[in-house]
Tab-separated table of C-alpha atoms and ligand atoms in Angstrom:
chain	number	residue	atom	x	y	z
A	689	MET	CA	13.034	36.826	22.386
A	690	ALA	CA	12.629	35.279	25.905
A	691	ASP	CA	11.434	37.446	28.568
A	692	THR	CA	14.689	37.742	31.178
A	693	THR	CA	12.429	39.825	33.492
A	694	ASN	CA	12.806	37.794	37.151
A	695	PRO	CA	9.237	37.647	38.650
A	696	GLN	CA	10.569	37.749	42.032
A	697	PHE	CA	11.715	41.507	41.057
A	698	PRO	CA	9.751	43.105	38.287
A	699	PRO	CA	11.573	46.333	36.728
A	700	LEU	CA	10.933	49.316	39.175
A	701	GLU	CA	9.108	52.335	37.618
A	702	LYS	CA	11.263	54.891	39.211
A	703	PRO	CA	14.404	53.298	40.492
A	704	PRO	CA	16.748	56.051	42.573
A	705	TYR	CA	19.472	57.175	40.746
A	706	HIS	CA	21.869	57.440	43.625
A	707	VAL	CA	21.820	55.196	46.950
A	708	GLY	CA	23.874	55.922	49.681
A	709	ILE	CA	23.983	53.191	52.363
A	710	ILE	CA	24.908	53.142	56.220
A	711	MET	CA	26.334	49.778	56.285
A	712	ASP	CA	25.895	49.241	60.187
A	713	GLY	CA	25.126	46.367	62.239
A	714	ASN	CA	28.345	44.361	61.728
A	715	GLY	CA	29.425	44.069	65.366
A	716	ARG	CA	25.857	43.158	66.597
A	717	TRP	CA	25.882	40.574	63.741
A	718	ALA	CA	29.064	39.197	64.614
A	719	LYS	CA	27.913	38.886	68.235
A	720	MET	CA	24.667	37.176	67.430
A	721	HIS	CA	26.691	34.730	65.661
A	722	GLY	CA	29.638	34.281	68.591
A	723	LYS	CA	32.103	35.893	66.210
A	724	HIS	CA	34.906	38.354	66.551
A	725	ARG	CA	33.792	41.911	65.297
A	726	ILE	CA	35.963	41.822	62.626
A	727	GLU	CA	34.304	38.838	60.956
A	728	GLY	CA	31.129	40.979	60.908
A	729	HIS	CA	33.025	43.590	58.823
A	730	LYS	CA	34.185	40.655	56.705
A	731	ALA	CA	30.668	39.407	56.482
A	732	GLY	CA	29.572	43.021	55.367
A	733	THR	CA	31.942	43.067	53.002
A	734	GLU	CA	30.909	39.808	51.361
A	735	ASN	CA	27.499	41.406	51.340
A	736	LEU	CA	28.513	44.513	49.172
A	737	ARG	CA	28.676	41.937	46.238
A	738	ARG	CA	25.277	41.199	46.066
A	739	ILE	CA	24.126	44.614	46.649
A	740	LEU	CA	26.398	45.926	43.695
A	741	GLU	CA	25.046	43.191	41.374
A	742	SER	CA	21.499	44.152	42.424
A	743	SER	CA	22.114	47.830	41.947
A	744	VAL	CA	22.938	46.969	38.673
A	745	GLU	CA	20.138	44.955	38.137
A	746	PHE	CA	17.593	47.179	39.699
A	747	GLY	CA	18.822	50.315	37.634
A	748	VAL	CA	20.508	52.397	40.567
A	749	LYS	CA	23.326	54.204	38.671
A	750	MET	CA	25.426	55.472	41.759
A	751	LEU	CA	26.103	53.767	44.868
A	752	THR	CA	28.010	55.400	47.961
A	753	ILE	CA	28.770	53.401	51.138
A	754	TYR	CA	29.876	54.253	54.255
A	755	ALA	CA	32.718	52.219	54.894
A	756	PHE	CA	34.820	54.267	57.545
A	757	SER	CA	33.675	57.482	59.276
A	758	THR	CA	36.407	60.199	60.651
A	759	GLU	CA	34.846	59.183	64.196
A	760	ASN	CA	35.831	55.561	63.452
A	761	TRP	CA	39.318	56.280	64.513
A	762	LYS	CA	37.896	56.178	68.090
A	763	ARG	CA	37.275	52.460	67.871
A	764	PRO	CA	40.330	50.068	69.253
A	765	PRO	CA	43.475	49.730	66.910
A	766	PHE	CA	42.629	46.420	66.294
A	767	GLU	CA	39.107	47.139	64.809
A	768	VAL	CA	40.546	50.128	62.895
A	769	MET	CA	43.720	48.189	61.454
A	770	GLY	CA	41.185	45.278	60.666
A	771	LEU	CA	39.217	47.547	58.581
A	772	MET	CA	42.287	49.090	56.785
A	773	LYS	CA	43.086	45.783	56.084
A	774	ILE	CA	39.505	44.928	54.683
A	775	LEU	CA	39.666	48.238	52.328
A	776	GLU	CA	43.246	46.661	50.828
A	777	ASP	CA	42.062	43.147	50.420
A	778	VAL	CA	39.094	44.328	48.587
A	779	ILE	CA	40.828	46.304	46.081
A	780	ASP	CA	43.586	43.335	45.781
A	781	ARG	CA	41.016	40.740	45.378
A	782	GLU	CA	38.145	42.478	43.770
A	783	LEU	CA	39.337	45.350	41.542
A	784	ALA	CA	39.966	43.235	38.388
A	785	GLU	CA	36.184	41.674	38.585
A	786	LEU	CA	34.791	45.243	39.281
A	787	ASN	CA	36.714	46.795	36.455
A	788	LYS	CA	35.117	43.913	34.168
A	789	ASN	CA	31.724	44.543	35.212
A	790	GLY	CA	31.800	48.340	34.282
A	791	VAL	CA	32.075	49.625	38.000
A	792	GLN	CA	33.819	52.907	38.398
A	793	LEU	CA	35.491	53.520	41.731
A	794	ARG	CA	35.701	56.621	43.502
A	795	HIS	CA	36.746	57.569	46.907
A	796	ILE	CA	35.125	60.365	49.281
A	797	GLY	CA	36.697	61.422	52.457
A	798	ILE	CA	40.617	62.248	53.244
A	799	LEU	CA	42.958	59.908	51.730
A	800	GLU	CA	45.868	61.480	53.643
A	801	LYS	CA	45.795	60.001	56.906
A	802	LEU	CA	45.756	56.541	55.614
A	803	ARG	CA	48.799	54.373	55.127
A	804	PRO	CA	50.650	55.132	51.693
A	805	SER	CA	50.564	51.436	50.492
A	806	ILE	CA	46.428	51.770	50.961
A	807	ARG	CA	46.618	55.541	49.194
A	808	LYS	CA	48.515	54.307	46.519
A	809	LYS	CA	46.201	51.194	45.977
A	810	VAL	CA	42.835	53.609	46.142
A	811	LEU	CA	44.418	55.869	43.553
A	812	HIS	CA	45.402	52.918	41.403
A	813	ALA	CA	41.520	51.645	41.305
A	814	ILE	CA	40.340	54.973	40.861
A	815	ASP	CA	42.446	55.718	37.868
A	816	MET	CA	41.994	52.002	36.544
A	817	THR	CA	38.104	52.192	36.504
A	818	LYS	CA	37.719	56.022	35.698
A	819	GLY	CA	36.252	55.065	32.276
A	820	ASN	CA	33.351	52.664	33.141
A	821	ASP	CA	29.678	54.057	33.599
A	822	ARG	CA	27.705	50.745	34.304
A	823	LEU	CA	27.787	51.781	38.234
A	824	VAL	CA	29.853	54.347	39.868
A	825	LEU	CA	31.049	53.381	43.352
A	826	ASN	CA	31.595	55.845	45.771
A	827	VAL	CA	33.690	54.411	48.859
A	828	ALA	CA	33.342	57.111	51.991
A	829	PHE	CA	36.392	55.628	53.593
A	830	ASN	CA	37.751	58.106	56.237
A	831	TYR	CA	34.753	60.514	55.695
A	832	GLY	CA	32.953	62.968	57.736
A	833	GLY	CA	30.556	65.129	56.471
A	834	ARG	CA	30.992	68.246	58.800
A	835	GLN	CA	34.809	68.020	57.787
A	836	GLU	CA	33.530	67.527	54.161
A	837	ILE	CA	32.049	71.000	54.733
A	838	VAL	CA	34.714	72.612	56.398
A	839	ASP	CA	37.158	71.389	53.569
A	840	ALA	CA	35.021	72.609	51.118
A	841	VAL	CA	34.826	76.392	52.863
A	842	LYS	CA	38.625	76.257	53.157
A	843	CYS	CA	38.850	75.581	49.495
A	844	VAL	CA	36.532	78.511	48.307
A	845	ILE	CA	38.516	80.656	50.702
A	846	ASP	CA	41.847	79.614	49.324
A	847	GLU	CA	40.427	80.159	45.838
A	848	GLY	CA	39.657	84.013	46.910
A	849	ILE	CA	35.899	83.547	46.123
A	850	PRO	CA	34.287	86.762	47.427
A	851	ALA	CA	31.303	85.752	49.925
A	852	GLY	CA	28.679	87.520	47.265
A	853	GLN	CA	29.543	84.638	44.926
A	854	ILE	CA	28.901	81.835	47.442
A	855	THR	CA	26.031	79.988	46.686
A	856	GLU	CA	24.646	76.434	47.234
A	857	GLU	CA	25.372	75.172	43.584
A	858	LEU	CA	29.001	76.837	44.419
A	859	LEU	CA	29.479	75.098	47.819
A	860	SER	CA	28.317	71.540	46.215
A	861	GLN	CA	31.096	72.032	43.660
A	862	HIS	CA	33.509	71.891	46.279
A	863	MET	CA	32.390	68.935	48.176
A	864	TYR	CA	33.952	65.716	47.858
A	865	THR	CA	31.270	64.408	45.804
A	866	ALA	CA	31.251	67.553	43.293
A	867	ASN	CA	29.678	66.380	40.036
A	868	CYS	CA	27.555	63.539	41.699
A	869	PRO	CA	23.808	64.490	41.866
A	870	ASP	CA	22.590	64.431	45.573
A	871	PRO	CA	21.350	61.100	46.939
A	872	ASP	CA	17.967	60.078	46.301
A	873	LEU	CA	17.544	57.522	48.966
A	874	ILE	CA	19.925	56.664	52.073
A	875	ILE	CA	19.579	53.349	53.473
A	876	ARG	CA	20.564	52.768	56.988
A	877	THR	CA	20.466	49.120	58.472
A	878	SER	CA	20.458	47.864	62.093
A	879	GLY	CA	17.518	49.941	62.952
A	880	GLU	CA	19.285	53.206	64.158
A	881	PHE	CA	17.541	56.847	63.357
A	882	ARG	CA	20.560	58.764	62.929
A	883	THR	CA	22.480	60.155	59.910
A	884	SER	CA	26.026	59.722	61.649
A	885	ASN	CA	27.626	62.397	59.544
A	886	PHE	CA	27.004	60.804	56.512
A	887	LEU	CA	26.447	63.085	53.362
A	888	ILE	CA	24.759	65.818	55.674
A	889	TRP	CA	24.903	68.489	53.038
A	890	GLN	CA	23.830	66.243	49.900
A	891	ALA	CA	20.980	64.387	51.608
A	892	ALA	CA	18.856	67.436	52.309
A	893	TYR	CA	16.287	66.185	50.369
A	894	ALA	CA	17.147	62.577	50.257
A	895	GLU	CA	14.501	60.073	51.353
A	896	TYR	CA	15.459	57.562	54.166
A	897	TYR	CA	14.776	53.997	54.556
A	898	ILE	CA	15.665	52.284	57.946
A	899	THR	CA	15.544	48.735	58.526
A	900	PRO	CA	16.360	46.573	61.821
A	901	THR	CA	17.891	44.100	59.514
A	902	TYR	CA	21.875	44.165	60.275
A	903	TRP	CA	24.013	44.682	57.337
A	904	PRO	CA	25.431	41.579	56.555
A	905	ASP	CA	21.702	39.884	56.391
A	906	PHE	CA	20.638	42.821	54.147
A	907	ASP	CA	19.863	40.718	51.050
A	908	LYS	CA	18.541	41.592	47.446
A	909	ALA	CA	14.864	41.060	48.634
A	910	GLU	CA	15.256	43.709	51.191
A	911	TYR	CA	17.042	46.056	48.747
A	912	TYR	CA	14.349	45.668	46.399
A	913	LYS	CA	11.600	46.547	49.015
A	914	ALA	CA	13.799	49.664	49.892
A	915	LEU	CA	13.969	50.838	46.511
A	916	GLN	CA	10.384	49.790	45.824
A	917	THR	CA	9.463	51.826	48.970
A	918	PHE	CA	11.269	54.884	47.308
A	919	SER	CA	9.684	54.319	44.374
A	920	GLN	CA	6.159	55.066	46.198
A	921	ARG	CA	7.424	58.232	48.046
A	922	ASP	CA	6.150	61.609	46.972
A	923	ARG	CA	8.920	63.989	46.822
A	924	ARG	CA	7.811	67.695	47.159
A	925	TYR	CA	11.125	69.369	48.241
A	926	GLY	CA	9.292	71.829	50.319
A	927	GLY	CA	6.951	72.594	47.604
A	928	ARG	CA	3.496	70.832	46.359
A	929	ASN	CA	2.785	68.399	43.872
A	930	GLU	CA	-0.625	69.611	42.375
B	2095	FPP	C1	29.244	49.616	61.132
B	2095	FPP	O1	29.024	48.503	61.880
B	2095	FPP	C2	30.214	49.463	60.129
B	2095	FPP	C3	30.974	49.928	59.903
B	2095	FPP	C4	31.967	50.845	60.883
B	2095	FPP	C5	32.059	49.629	58.776
B	2095	FPP	C6	31.365	49.040	57.752
B	2095	FPP	C7	32.446	48.392	56.819
B	2095	FPP	C8	32.130	47.493	56.373
B	2095	FPP	C9	30.858	46.791	55.732
B	2095	FPP	C10	33.544	47.058	55.268
B	2095	FPP	C11	34.265	47.897	54.474
B	2095	FPP	C12	34.048	47.711	52.804
B	2095	FPP	C13	35.018	48.368	52.092
B	2095	FPP	C14	34.795	48.465	50.800
B	2095	FPP	C15	36.442	48.811	52.848
B	2095	FPP	P1	29.380	48.741	63.523
B	2095	FPP	O2	30.507	47.859	63.841
B	2095	FPP	O3	29.324	49.951	64.079
B	2095	FPP	O4	28.160	47.322	63.786
B	2095	FPP	P2	27.461	47.814	65.435
B	2095	FPP	O5	26.743	48.947	65.687
B	2095	FPP	O6	26.602	46.591	65.497
B	2095	FPP	O7	28.356	47.400	66.437
């Protein structure tokens, strides 16, 4: 049988199962190219396609992307509306293809604050792709890690669970990411060293990879480098590997 291995990207020994990405730097990328910020977000959306394809090729099974945070409402209305429209357009344009390629779409965050037409499309996309298992794509949209913890605590109280029964596992099961394994690797582009409220509960033992590259320029080769770096990390979870 022919060897289909790409010599530039040999199979990784230990690819991360779950990768989270803080797709930062769209605005600076746009400025650098003399374009409007929205064009930066559009270029960032285009980049998602190659990162999704590469995820499947490199053996990543779950990807969580930070597309709109609970703090992003503070941006000018034009930019907020632009990001909402991008989400809607992506679903309209890419859903059939994503479904054909075995991608399961999920959403984390608060849907209620989004326009009903977007909510409907997101729920439809989730329902249509729920049987797919090649790659799970969690879209964090109107997501905030602190809000997620507050919501989990409210849920636990509403369910009447006594304090003595509250464990880390129980709280994990009340997060938006219930049933998802914790992220192994968090990638942040554009050189900022912050978590920005992204998966703050789940990333307790995640490895971080930070690159100065702006998100629209974060390509397959750099993604591979991030995964390769992860493979070489010694994860001890507070213990010792002797
Ligand atoms: C941060 O860059 C990026 C965002 C706030 C939005 C990221 C969104 C996308 C890439 C597209 C959305 C995709 C889907 C599927 C809806 P920034 O604007 O803070 O950049 P800057 O720090 O350089 O100004």
